[in-house]
CSV table of C-alpha atoms in Angstrom, one decimal:
chain,number,residue,atom,x,y,z
O,1,MET,CA,-61.1,-45.9,-18.9
O,2,ALA,CA,-59.1,-49.3,-19.0
O,3,LYS,CA,-61.0,-50.5,-15.9
O,4,PRO,CA,-64.5,-52.2,-16.7
O,5,ILE,CA,-67.4,-50.0,-15.4
O,6,VAL,CA,-70.2,-51.2,-13.4
O,7,ALA,CA,-73.3,-48.7,-13.0
O,8,ILE,CA,-75.9,-49.0,-10.1
O,9,VAL,CA,-79.3,-48.1,-11.2
O,10,GLY,CA,-82.8,-48.4,-9.9
O,11,ARG,CA,-85.7,-46.2,-9.1
O,12,PRO,CA,-85.4,-43.9,-6.3
O,13,ASN,CA,-84.8,-45.0,-2.7
O,14,VAL,CA,-84.0,-48.7,-3.4
O,15,GLY,CA,-80.6,-48.3,-1.6
O,16,LYS,CA,-78.1,-47.9,-4.6
O,17,SER,CA,-75.8,-45.7,-2.5
O,18,THR,CA,-75.8,-48.1,0.4
O,19,LEU,CA,-74.7,-50.7,-2.0
O,20,PHE,CA,-72.2,-48.5,-3.4
O,21,ASN,CA,-70.6,-47.8,0.0
O,22,ARG,CA,-70.8,-51.7,0.8
O,23,ILE,CA,-68.7,-52.5,-2.3
O,24,VAL,CA,-66.2,-49.7,-2.3
O,25,GLY,CA,-65.7,-50.2,1.3
O,26,GLY,CA,-66.1,-46.7,2.8
O,27,ARG,CA,-68.7,-43.7,3.0
O,28,VAL,CA,-68.5,-42.5,-0.6
O,29,ALA,CA,-72.0,-41.9,-1.6
O,30,ILE,CA,-74.4,-39.7,0.3
O,31,VAL,CA,-76.7,-42.0,1.9
O,32,GLU,CA,-80.1,-40.7,3.2
O,33,GLY,CA,-83.6,-41.9,3.6
O,34,VAL,CA,-84.9,-39.2,1.1
O,35,PRO,CA,-85.5,-40.1,-2.7
O,36,GLY,CA,-83.5,-38.1,-5.1
O,37,VAL,CA,-80.2,-37.5,-2.9
O,38,THR,CA,-78.0,-39.0,-5.4
O,39,ARG,CA,-78.1,-36.6,-8.5
O,40,ASP,CA,-74.8,-37.0,-10.7
O,41,ARG,CA,-72.9,-39.9,-11.6
O,42,LEU,CA,-70.4,-40.9,-8.8
O,43,TYR,CA,-67.3,-43.1,-9.8
O,44,GLN,CA,-65.2,-45.1,-7.4
O,45,ASP,CA,-62.8,-47.8,-8.3
O,46,ALA,CA,-63.2,-51.1,-6.2
O,47,GLU,CA,-61.8,-54.6,-6.0
O,48,TRP,CA,-62.7,-58.0,-5.6
O,49,ASN,CA,-60.6,-61.1,-5.7
O,50,ASN,CA,-57.6,-59.2,-7.6
O,51,ARG,CA,-60.1,-57.7,-10.2
O,52,TRP,CA,-60.4,-54.0,-10.3
O,53,PHE,CA,-63.7,-52.2,-11.8
O,54,THR,CA,-65.0,-48.6,-11.4
O,55,LEU,CA,-68.5,-48.6,-9.8
O,56,VAL,CA,-70.8,-45.9,-11.0
O,57,ASP,CA,-73.7,-44.8,-8.4
O,58,THR,CA,-76.6,-43.0,-10.0
O,59,GLY,CA,-79.4,-40.9,-9.2
O,60,GLY,CA,-83.0,-42.8,-9.2
O,61,LEU,CA,-85.0,-43.4,-12.5
O,62,ASP,CA,-88.3,-42.2,-12.3
O,63,TYR,CA,-90.3,-42.2,-15.6
O,64,GLN,CA,-93.5,-41.5,-13.6
O,65,ASP,CA,-92.5,-38.1,-12.4
O,66,GLU,CA,-91.4,-34.8,-14.3
O,67,GLY,CA,-89.4,-31.6,-13.7
O,68,GLU,CA,-86.0,-30.0,-14.4
O,69,ILE,CA,-83.9,-31.9,-11.7
O,70,VAL,CA,-85.7,-35.3,-12.4
O,71,SER,CA,-85.2,-35.2,-15.9
O,72,HIS,CA,-81.7,-34.3,-15.5
O,73,ILE,CA,-81.3,-37.2,-13.0
O,74,ARG,CA,-82.9,-39.5,-15.6
O,75,LYS,CA,-80.5,-38.3,-18.4
O,76,GLN,CA,-77.4,-38.9,-16.2
O,77,ALA,CA,-78.6,-42.2,-15.2
O,78,GLU,CA,-79.0,-43.3,-18.9
O,79,LEU,CA,-75.8,-41.9,-19.6
O,80,ALA,CA,-74.1,-44.1,-16.9
O,81,ILE,CA,-76.1,-46.9,-18.3
O,82,ALA,CA,-74.5,-46.1,-21.9
O,83,GLU,CA,-71.1,-46.2,-20.6
O,84,ALA,CA,-71.4,-49.3,-18.5
O,85,ASP,CA,-69.6,-52.9,-19.2
O,86,LEU,CA,-72.5,-54.2,-16.7
O,87,VAL,CA,-75.5,-52.7,-15.0
O,88,LEU,CA,-76.7,-53.7,-11.4
O,89,PHE,CA,-80.3,-53.0,-11.1
O,90,VAL,CA,-81.4,-52.8,-7.7
O,91,VAL,CA,-85.0,-53.4,-6.6
O,92,ASP,CA,-86.4,-53.0,-3.3
O,93,THR,CA,-87.9,-56.4,-2.0
O,94,ARG,CA,-89.8,-54.7,0.9
O,95,ALA,CA,-91.7,-52.6,-1.4
O,96,GLY,CA,-92.1,-55.2,-3.9
O,97,LEU,CA,-92.3,-54.4,-7.8
O,98,ASN,CA,-94.0,-51.5,-9.1
O,99,GLY,CA,-94.7,-49.7,-12.4
O,100,THR,CA,-91.4,-47.6,-12.0
O,101,ASP,CA,-89.3,-50.9,-11.8
O,102,GLU,CA,-90.8,-52.3,-14.9
O,103,ASP,CA,-90.2,-48.7,-16.8
O,104,VAL,CA,-86.5,-49.2,-15.7
O,105,ALA,CA,-86.2,-52.8,-17.0
O,106,LYS,CA,-87.4,-51.7,-20.3
O,107,VAL,CA,-84.8,-49.4,-20.7
O,108,LEU,CA,-82.2,-51.9,-19.6
O,109,ARG,CA,-83.4,-54.3,-22.1
O,110,ARG,CA,-83.1,-51.8,-24.9
O,111,SER,CA,-79.7,-51.3,-24.0
O,112,GLU,CA,-78.5,-54.7,-24.3
O,113,LYS,CA,-76.1,-54.3,-21.5
O,114,PRO,CA,-75.3,-57.5,-19.2
O,115,VAL,CA,-77.6,-56.9,-16.3
O,116,ILE,CA,-77.4,-58.2,-12.7
O,117,LEU,CA,-80.8,-58.0,-10.9
O,118,VAL,CA,-80.2,-57.1,-7.0
O,119,ALA,CA,-83.2,-57.8,-4.7
O,120,ASN,CA,-82.0,-55.5,-2.1
O,121,LYS,CA,-83.3,-55.2,1.7
O,122,VAL,CA,-84.0,-58.8,2.0
O,123,GLU,CA,-84.5,-59.7,5.7
O,124,HIS,CA,-85.4,-63.7,5.5
O,125,PHE,CA,-83.2,-65.4,2.8
O,126,ASP,CA,-85.2,-68.6,3.1
O,127,LYS,CA,-88.2,-67.1,1.9
O,128,ALA,CA,-87.7,-67.0,-1.7
O,129,HIS,CA,-91.4,-66.3,-2.7
O,130,ASP,CA,-90.4,-62.6,-1.9
O,131,LEU,CA,-88.6,-62.5,-5.1
O,132,TYR,CA,-91.0,-64.2,-7.4
O,133,ASP,CA,-92.6,-61.1,-8.9
O,134,PHE,CA,-89.2,-59.7,-9.9
O,135,TYR,CA,-88.8,-62.7,-12.6
O,136,ARG,CA,-91.4,-60.5,-14.4
O,137,LEU,CA,-88.8,-58.0,-15.4
O,138,GLY,CA,-87.4,-60.5,-17.9
O,139,LEU,CA,-84.0,-59.9,-16.6
O,140,GLY,CA,-83.1,-63.2,-15.1
O,141,ASP,CA,-82.7,-64.7,-11.5
O,142,PRO,CA,-82.8,-61.9,-8.8
O,143,LEU,CA,-79.9,-62.1,-6.5
O,144,PRO,CA,-81.0,-61.2,-2.9
O,145,VAL,CA,-78.9,-59.1,-0.8
O,146,SER,CA,-79.0,-56.8,2.2
O,147,ALA,CA,-76.5,-53.9,1.4
O,148,ALA,CA,-77.2,-52.3,5.1
O,149,GLU,CA,-76.2,-55.3,6.6
O,150,GLY,CA,-73.7,-56.5,4.1
O,151,LEU,CA,-75.3,-60.0,3.9
O,152,ASN,CA,-74.7,-61.8,0.6
O,153,THR,CA,-72.8,-59.2,-0.9
O,154,GLY,CA,-69.9,-61.4,-1.2
O,155,ASP,CA,-72.0,-63.6,-3.7
O,156,LEU,CA,-72.8,-60.6,-5.6
O,157,LEU,CA,-69.1,-59.6,-6.0
O,158,ASP,CA,-68.5,-62.9,-7.2
O,159,LYS,CA,-71.1,-62.6,-9.8
O,160,ILE,CA,-70.0,-59.0,-10.7
O,161,VAL,CA,-66.3,-60.3,-11.4
O,162,GLU,CA,-67.8,-63.4,-13.3
O,163,GLU,CA,-69.7,-61.1,-15.8
O,164,LEU,CA,-67.0,-58.4,-16.5
O,165,PRO,CA,-65.2,-58.4,-19.7
O,166,PRO,CA,-61.4,-59.1,-19.7
O,167,VAL,CA,-59.3,-56.2,-19.1
O,168,GLU,CA,-56.0,-55.5,-21.2
O,169,ASN,CA,-53.6,-52.8,-20.2
O,170,GLU,CA,-55.2,-51.7,-17.1
O,171,GLU,CA,-54.2,-48.1,-16.0
O,172,THR,CA,-52.7,-47.2,-13.2
O,173,GLU,CA,-53.2,-43.3,-12.0
O,174,ASN,CA,-49.4,-42.7,-11.5
O,175,ASP,CA,-49.3,-40.5,-14.6
O,176,VAL,CA,-53.0,-39.0,-14.4
O,177,ILE,CA,-53.0,-35.5,-13.3
O,178,LYS,CA,-56.1,-34.8,-10.9
O,179,ILE,CA,-57.9,-31.8,-10.9
O,180,ALA,CA,-60.4,-30.7,-8.4
O,181,VAL,CA,-63.0,-27.9,-9.6
O,182,ILE,CA,-63.9,-26.1,-6.2
O,183,GLY,CA,-65.6,-22.9,-5.5
O,184,ARG,CA,-68.8,-21.4,-4.1
O,185,PRO,CA,-72.4,-22.8,-5.3
O,186,ASN,CA,-73.6,-21.5,-8.7
O,187,VAL,CA,-70.0,-20.4,-10.0
O,188,GLY,CA,-70.0,-22.4,-12.9
O,189,LYS,CA,-68.0,-25.4,-11.8
O,190,SER,CA,-70.2,-27.9,-13.6
O,191,SER,CA,-70.4,-25.7,-16.9
O,192,LEU,CA,-66.4,-25.6,-16.9
O,193,VAL,CA,-66.2,-29.4,-16.6
O,194,ASN,CA,-68.8,-30.1,-19.3
O,195,ALA,CA,-66.7,-27.6,-21.5
O,196,LEU,CA,-63.6,-29.2,-20.7
O,197,LEU,CA,-64.9,-33.0,-21.5
O,198,GLY,CA,-67.1,-31.7,-24.5
O,199,GLU,CA,-70.1,-33.5,-22.9
O,200,GLU,CA,-72.7,-32.9,-20.6
O,201,ARG,CA,-71.2,-35.2,-17.6
O,202,VAL,CA,-72.6,-33.4,-15.0
O,203,ILE,CA,-75.8,-31.9,-14.5
O,204,VAL,CA,-75.8,-27.8,-15.3
O,205,SER,CA,-78.7,-26.0,-13.6
O,206,ASN,CA,-79.0,-22.6,-12.4
O,207,ILE,CA,-80.1,-23.9,-8.9
O,208,PRO,CA,-77.1,-23.8,-6.3
O,209,GLY,CA,-76.0,-26.8,-4.8
O,210,THR,CA,-77.0,-28.8,-7.8
O,211,THR,CA,-73.9,-30.9,-7.9
O,212,ARG,CA,-73.7,-32.7,-4.3
O,213,ASP,CA,-71.2,-35.4,-5.1
O,214,ALA,CA,-67.7,-35.2,-6.1
O,215,ILE,CA,-67.5,-37.0,-9.7
O,216,ASP,CA,-64.4,-38.3,-11.5
O,217,SER,CA,-64.3,-37.7,-15.3
O,218,TYR,CA,-61.5,-38.8,-17.2
O,219,ILE,CA,-60.0,-37.5,-20.4
O,220,THR,CA,-57.0,-38.0,-22.6
O,221,ARG,CA,-55.4,-35.1,-24.4
O,222,GLY,CA,-52.3,-36.1,-26.5
O,223,ASP,CA,-50.1,-38.2,-24.4
O,224,LYS,CA,-51.5,-36.5,-21.2
O,225,LYS,CA,-54.2,-38.1,-18.9
O,226,TYR,CA,-56.3,-35.9,-16.6
O,227,SER,CA,-59.0,-36.8,-13.9
O,228,ILE,CA,-61.5,-33.9,-13.4
O,229,ILE,CA,-63.3,-33.6,-10.0
O,230,ASP,CA,-66.6,-31.5,-10.3
O,231,THR,CA,-67.3,-31.1,-6.7
O,232,ALA,CA,-70.1,-29.7,-4.7
O,233,GLY,CA,-70.3,-25.8,-4.1
O,234,ILE,CA,-68.9,-25.0,-0.6
O,235,ARG,CA,-70.9,-22.8,1.5
O,236,ARG,CA,-70.4,-21.3,5.0
O,237,ARG,CA,-71.0,-23.6,7.8
O,238,SER,CA,-73.6,-21.6,9.1
O,239,LYS,CA,-75.6,-21.7,5.9
O,240,ILE,CA,-75.5,-25.7,5.7
O,241,GLY,CA,-79.0,-27.0,6.4
O,242,LEU,CA,-79.4,-30.2,5.2
O,243,SER,CA,-77.2,-33.4,6.2
O,244,THR,CA,-77.2,-34.0,2.5
O,245,GLU,CA,-75.4,-30.6,2.0
O,246,ARG,CA,-73.1,-31.4,4.9
O,247,TYR,CA,-71.7,-34.5,3.5
O,248,SER,CA,-71.4,-32.4,0.2
O,249,VAL,CA,-68.9,-29.9,2.0
O,250,ILE,CA,-67.0,-32.7,3.5
O,251,ARG,CA,-66.7,-34.5,0.1
O,252,SER,CA,-65.6,-31.2,-1.7
O,253,LEU,CA,-62.7,-31.1,0.9
O,254,ARG,CA,-61.6,-34.5,0.4
O,255,ALA,CA,-61.7,-33.9,-3.3
O,256,VAL,CA,-58.9,-31.2,-2.7
O,257,ASP,CA,-57.1,-33.9,-0.4
O,258,ARG,CA,-56.9,-36.3,-3.2
O,259,CYS,CA,-56.1,-34.0,-6.0
O,260,ASP,CA,-52.8,-32.6,-7.6
O,261,ILE,CA,-53.9,-29.3,-8.9
O,262,VAL,CA,-57.2,-27.3,-7.9
O,263,LEU,CA,-59.1,-25.3,-10.3
O,264,MET,CA,-60.6,-22.5,-7.8
O,265,LEU,CA,-63.7,-20.9,-9.7
O,266,ILE,CA,-64.3,-17.1,-8.7
O,267,ASP,CA,-67.6,-15.5,-9.9
O,268,ALA,CA,-66.5,-12.7,-12.2
O,269,VAL,CA,-69.7,-10.6,-11.4
O,270,GLU,CA,-69.6,-11.2,-7.5
O,271,GLN,CA,-65.8,-10.8,-7.5
O,272,LEU,CA,-63.8,-12.4,-4.4
O,273,THR,CA,-65.6,-13.0,-1.2
O,274,ASP,CA,-64.5,-13.9,2.1
O,275,GLN,CA,-65.7,-17.7,1.5
O,276,ASP,CA,-63.7,-17.7,-1.8
O,277,LYS,CA,-60.6,-16.9,0.5
O,278,ARG,CA,-61.4,-19.7,2.9
O,279,ILE,CA,-61.8,-22.1,0.1
O,280,ALA,CA,-58.7,-21.2,-1.5
O,281,GLY,CA,-56.9,-21.1,1.9
O,282,TYR,CA,-58.0,-25.0,2.5
O,283,ALA,CA,-56.2,-25.9,-1.1
O,284,HIS,CA,-53.3,-23.7,-0.2
O,285,GLU,CA,-52.7,-25.3,3.5
O,286,LYS,CA,-52.9,-28.8,1.8
O,287,GLY,CA,-50.1,-27.9,-0.4
O,288,ARG,CA,-52.3,-28.4,-3.8
O,289,GLY,CA,-51.1,-26.7,-6.8
O,290,VAL,CA,-53.9,-23.8,-7.6
O,291,ILE,CA,-55.0,-21.9,-10.4
O,292,LEU,CA,-57.5,-19.2,-10.1
O,293,VAL,CA,-60.0,-19.2,-12.8
O,294,VAL,CA,-62.5,-16.2,-12.9
O,295,ASN,CA,-65.5,-17.4,-14.9
O,296,LYS,CA,-68.5,-15.5,-16.3
O,297,TRP,CA,-66.0,-13.1,-17.8
O,298,ASP,CA,-68.3,-12.4,-20.5
O,299,LEU,CA,-70.8,-10.8,-18.2
O,300,VAL,CA,-68.2,-8.3,-17.0
O,301,GLU,CA,-67.8,-4.8,-18.8
O,302,LYS,CA,-64.4,-4.3,-19.8
O,303,ASP,CA,-61.9,-1.5,-20.7
O,304,ASP,CA,-58.0,-2.2,-21.5
O,305,ARG,CA,-57.3,-2.5,-17.6
O,306,THR,CA,-60.2,-4.5,-16.4
O,307,ALA,CA,-58.3,-7.8,-16.3
O,308,SER,CA,-55.1,-6.0,-14.7
O,309,ARG,CA,-57.2,-4.2,-11.9
O,310,TYR,CA,-59.4,-7.6,-11.3
O,311,THR,CA,-55.8,-9.3,-10.9
O,312,GLU,CA,-54.6,-6.7,-8.5
O,313,ASN,CA,-57.7,-7.3,-6.5
O,314,LEU,CA,-57.5,-10.8,-6.4
O,315,ARG,CA,-53.5,-10.7,-5.4
O,316,GLU,CA,-54.6,-8.2,-2.5
O,317,GLY,CA,-57.3,-10.3,-1.3
O,318,LEU,CA,-55.3,-13.6,-1.6
O,319,GLY,CA,-52.0,-12.4,-0.2
O,320,PHE,CA,-50.9,-15.8,0.7
O,321,MET,CA,-51.7,-16.9,-2.7
O,322,GLN,CA,-49.5,-14.8,-4.8
O,323,TYR,CA,-48.2,-17.7,-6.9
O,324,ALA,CA,-51.5,-18.6,-8.2
O,325,PRO,CA,-51.9,-18.0,-11.8
O,326,VAL,CA,-55.1,-16.1,-13.1
O,327,MET,CA,-57.3,-17.0,-15.9
O,328,PHE,CA,-60.5,-15.0,-17.1
O,329,VAL,CA,-62.9,-17.6,-18.7
O,330,SER,CA,-66.7,-18.2,-19.6
O,331,ALA,CA,-67.6,-21.6,-19.4
O,332,LEU,CA,-70.9,-20.8,-21.2
O,333,THR,CA,-69.3,-19.2,-24.5
O,334,HIS,CA,-66.0,-21.4,-24.0
O,335,GLN,CA,-63.9,-18.2,-24.1
O,336,ARG,CA,-60.3,-19.4,-23.2
O,337,VAL,CA,-61.5,-22.7,-21.7
O,338,HIS,CA,-59.4,-24.4,-24.3
O,339,ARG,CA,-56.1,-22.9,-22.5
O,340,VAL,CA,-57.1,-24.2,-19.1
O,341,LEU,CA,-55.4,-27.9,-19.5
O,342,ASP,CA,-52.5,-25.9,-21.1
O,343,VAL,CA,-52.0,-24.2,-17.5
O,344,VAL,CA,-52.7,-27.2,-15.6
O,345,ASP,CA,-49.7,-28.8,-17.6
O,346,TYR,CA,-47.6,-25.9,-16.8
O,347,VAL,CA,-48.5,-25.8,-13.0
O,348,SER,CA,-47.9,-29.7,-13.2
O,349,GLU,CA,-44.5,-29.3,-14.3
O,350,GLN,CA,-43.7,-26.6,-11.9
O,351,GLN,CA,-45.0,-28.5,-8.6
O,352,ASN,CA,-42.9,-31.5,-10.0
O,353,MET,CA,-39.6,-29.3,-10.5
O,354,ARG,CA,-36.6,-30.8,-8.5
O,355,ILE,CA,-33.7,-28.5,-7.9
O,356,ALA,CA,-30.3,-30.1,-7.6
O,357,THR,CA,-28.8,-29.8,-4.0
O,358,THR,CA,-25.5,-27.9,-5.3
O,359,ASP,CA,-27.6,-25.3,-6.9
O,360,LEU,CA,-30.0,-25.1,-4.0
O,361,ASN,CA,-27.2,-24.4,-1.7
O,362,GLN,CA,-25.5,-21.9,-3.7
O,363,LEU,CA,-28.8,-20.1,-4.0
O,364,LEU,CA,-28.7,-20.3,-0.1
O,365,ARG,CA,-25.5,-18.7,0.0
O,366,ASP,CA,-26.2,-16.0,-2.0
O,367,ALA,CA,-29.4,-15.0,-0.3
O,368,ILE,CA,-27.7,-15.2,2.9
O,369,LEU,CA,-24.9,-13.0,1.5
O,370,HIS,CA,-27.4,-10.2,0.4
O,371,ASN,CA,-29.8,-10.5,3.4
O,372,ALA,CA,-27.9,-11.8,6.7
O,373,THR,CA,-29.8,-14.6,8.7
O,374,PRO,CA,-31.9,-13.3,11.8
O,375,GLN,CA,-30.5,-13.3,15.4
O,376,ASP,CA,-32.1,-13.3,18.9
O,377,LYS,CA,-30.0,-12.1,22.0
O,378,GLY,CA,-27.0,-12.1,20.5
O,379,ARG,CA,-27.5,-15.6,18.6
O,380,HIS,CA,-27.6,-15.9,14.9
O,381,LEU,CA,-29.3,-18.2,12.9
O,382,LYS,CA,-27.1,-20.8,10.9
O,383,ILE,CA,-28.1,-22.5,7.7
O,384,PHE,CA,-25.5,-25.3,7.3
O,385,TYR,CA,-27.2,-26.7,4.2
O,386,ALA,CA,-30.6,-27.7,2.4
O,387,THR,CA,-32.0,-30.6,0.4
O,388,GLN,CA,-35.2,-30.9,-1.7
O,389,ALA,CA,-37.3,-33.7,0.1
O,390,SER,CA,-40.2,-33.9,-2.1
O,391,VAL,CA,-42.5,-32.7,-4.8
O,392,LYS,CA,-46.1,-32.0,-5.0
O,393,PRO,CA,-45.6,-29.4,-3.4
O,394,PRO,CA,-41.8,-28.7,-3.6
O,395,THR,CA,-40.5,-29.4,0.0
O,396,PHE,CA,-37.1,-28.2,1.1
O,397,VAL,CA,-35.5,-29.3,4.3
O,398,LEU,CA,-33.1,-26.7,5.8
O,399,PHE,CA,-30.8,-27.9,8.5
O,400,VAL,CA,-29.9,-25.1,11.2
O,401,ASN,CA,-28.4,-24.7,14.5
O,402,ASP,CA,-31.6,-23.6,16.4
O,403,PRO,CA,-35.0,-23.6,14.3
O,404,GLU,CA,-36.4,-21.2,16.8
O,405,LEU,CA,-34.3,-18.7,15.6
O,406,MET,CA,-35.9,-18.6,12.2
O,407,HIS,CA,-38.4,-15.8,11.8
O,408,PHE,CA,-41.4,-16.2,9.3
O,409,SER,CA,-40.3,-13.1,7.5
O,410,TYR,CA,-36.9,-14.7,6.7
O,411,LEU,CA,-38.8,-17.7,5.7
O,412,ARG,CA,-40.6,-15.7,3.4
O,413,TYR,CA,-37.5,-14.1,1.9
O,414,LEU,CA,-36.0,-17.3,1.0
O,415,GLU,CA,-39.1,-18.4,-0.6
O,416,ASN,CA,-39.2,-15.6,-2.8
O,417,GLN,CA,-35.6,-16.0,-3.7
O,418,LEU,CA,-36.4,-19.9,-4.8
O,419,ARG,CA,-39.5,-18.4,-6.7
O,420,SER,CA,-37.4,-15.7,-8.4
O,421,ALA,CA,-34.7,-18.3,-9.5
O,422,TYR,CA,-36.6,-21.2,-10.3
O,423,GLY,CA,-40.3,-20.1,-10.9
O,424,PHE,CA,-42.6,-22.5,-9.2
O,425,GLU,CA,-45.6,-20.8,-10.2
O,426,GLY,CA,-49.0,-22.0,-9.3
O,427,THR,CA,-47.6,-24.1,-6.3
O,428,PRO,CA,-47.0,-23.5,-2.7
O,429,ILE,CA,-43.5,-24.2,-1.4
O,430,LYS,CA,-42.6,-25.8,1.8
O,431,LEU,CA,-39.5,-24.8,4.1
O,432,VAL,CA,-39.0,-27.2,7.2
O,433,MET,CA,-36.3,-26.6,9.7
O,434,ARG,CA,-34.4,-29.4,11.2
O,435,LYS,CA,-31.6,-28.9,13.9
O,436,ARG,CA,-28.4,-30.4,13.0
């Protein structure tokens, strides 16, 4: 990534996510008064005085506690430090200095990364003695802020920009294919992302709901750039208990909103569920490109027709998504994972395809010749001409005498004619009626 990376680290519950949100200008990270809420690295671009950087929120570093999730959080935070150009070490002035702060400081000194010591939760900026203990960390002058109130964060941003390394050839995201990996909890989303990235970028655990934040990871393959968003597992609303998980579901849906292509993961063992249909339906309604990725294929007993039967069942269950290609993979064994980005490239080409107006109207004339337009009470629908208005998804405007005469079955017929002639695999098509 061309933008400098700024990682926010510290022990649990010192206000890292609150500071993250204050800097990026919106509710991006989960904020909750419970230690251990932020588990994976969360990336977001931020800007101050015309200087862009990528801010990374991390889970709390705790070297005095053990357990699978705690050790994973620690590993992810340390990976963020290793990636960072600058580290914001957040401490809690209300709670004061403790042994965990000193443990984190040791890790940061060993990293030899530039560090800004951020003294958060300051209530009285005229009482400098509240900060004296933090000089013992050996990381320079503590910079007092109140992230919750937004006090002194401007000075902090000035300091961040001052410490950033010079940036050359800063990337834009215009040529980046944005991919959201979505699906129910525990279908292997994080494992697939790790397999694609070739590193353990996100936590992998057999505990459903481990990934709570949507995480952007950037990779380059040849001349193609990709942003892969691993999202929290989406559960039925009735099963969402903790407010943390509610925010995770919202974030997963928003990840679909800002992506180009969705990898819709389905558990090969459990097969298609109603919740899978709801998740896929959301992506379809948003006009995103979709690839149906059947994961854990290595666990399925097979014969020579297993894949075709599975595909038929998917087509039957997802009748609105006949256009989506189906892949059978195993994120665990990496079976066919290397083909995923090839299919992403293909779907990206399909959703960016443009049809010349003359070719489009010739197709319409032929379609009407073979199947006349509908009529109602003696009035025939007339389609005067059509034009393609946009891509992602391909959107066509049909100028007609009366939009109310268009029947949904005829719209489906026209869509099928477009797909038969031009493909548009992996992408919805939108047909918009306009009265002339």
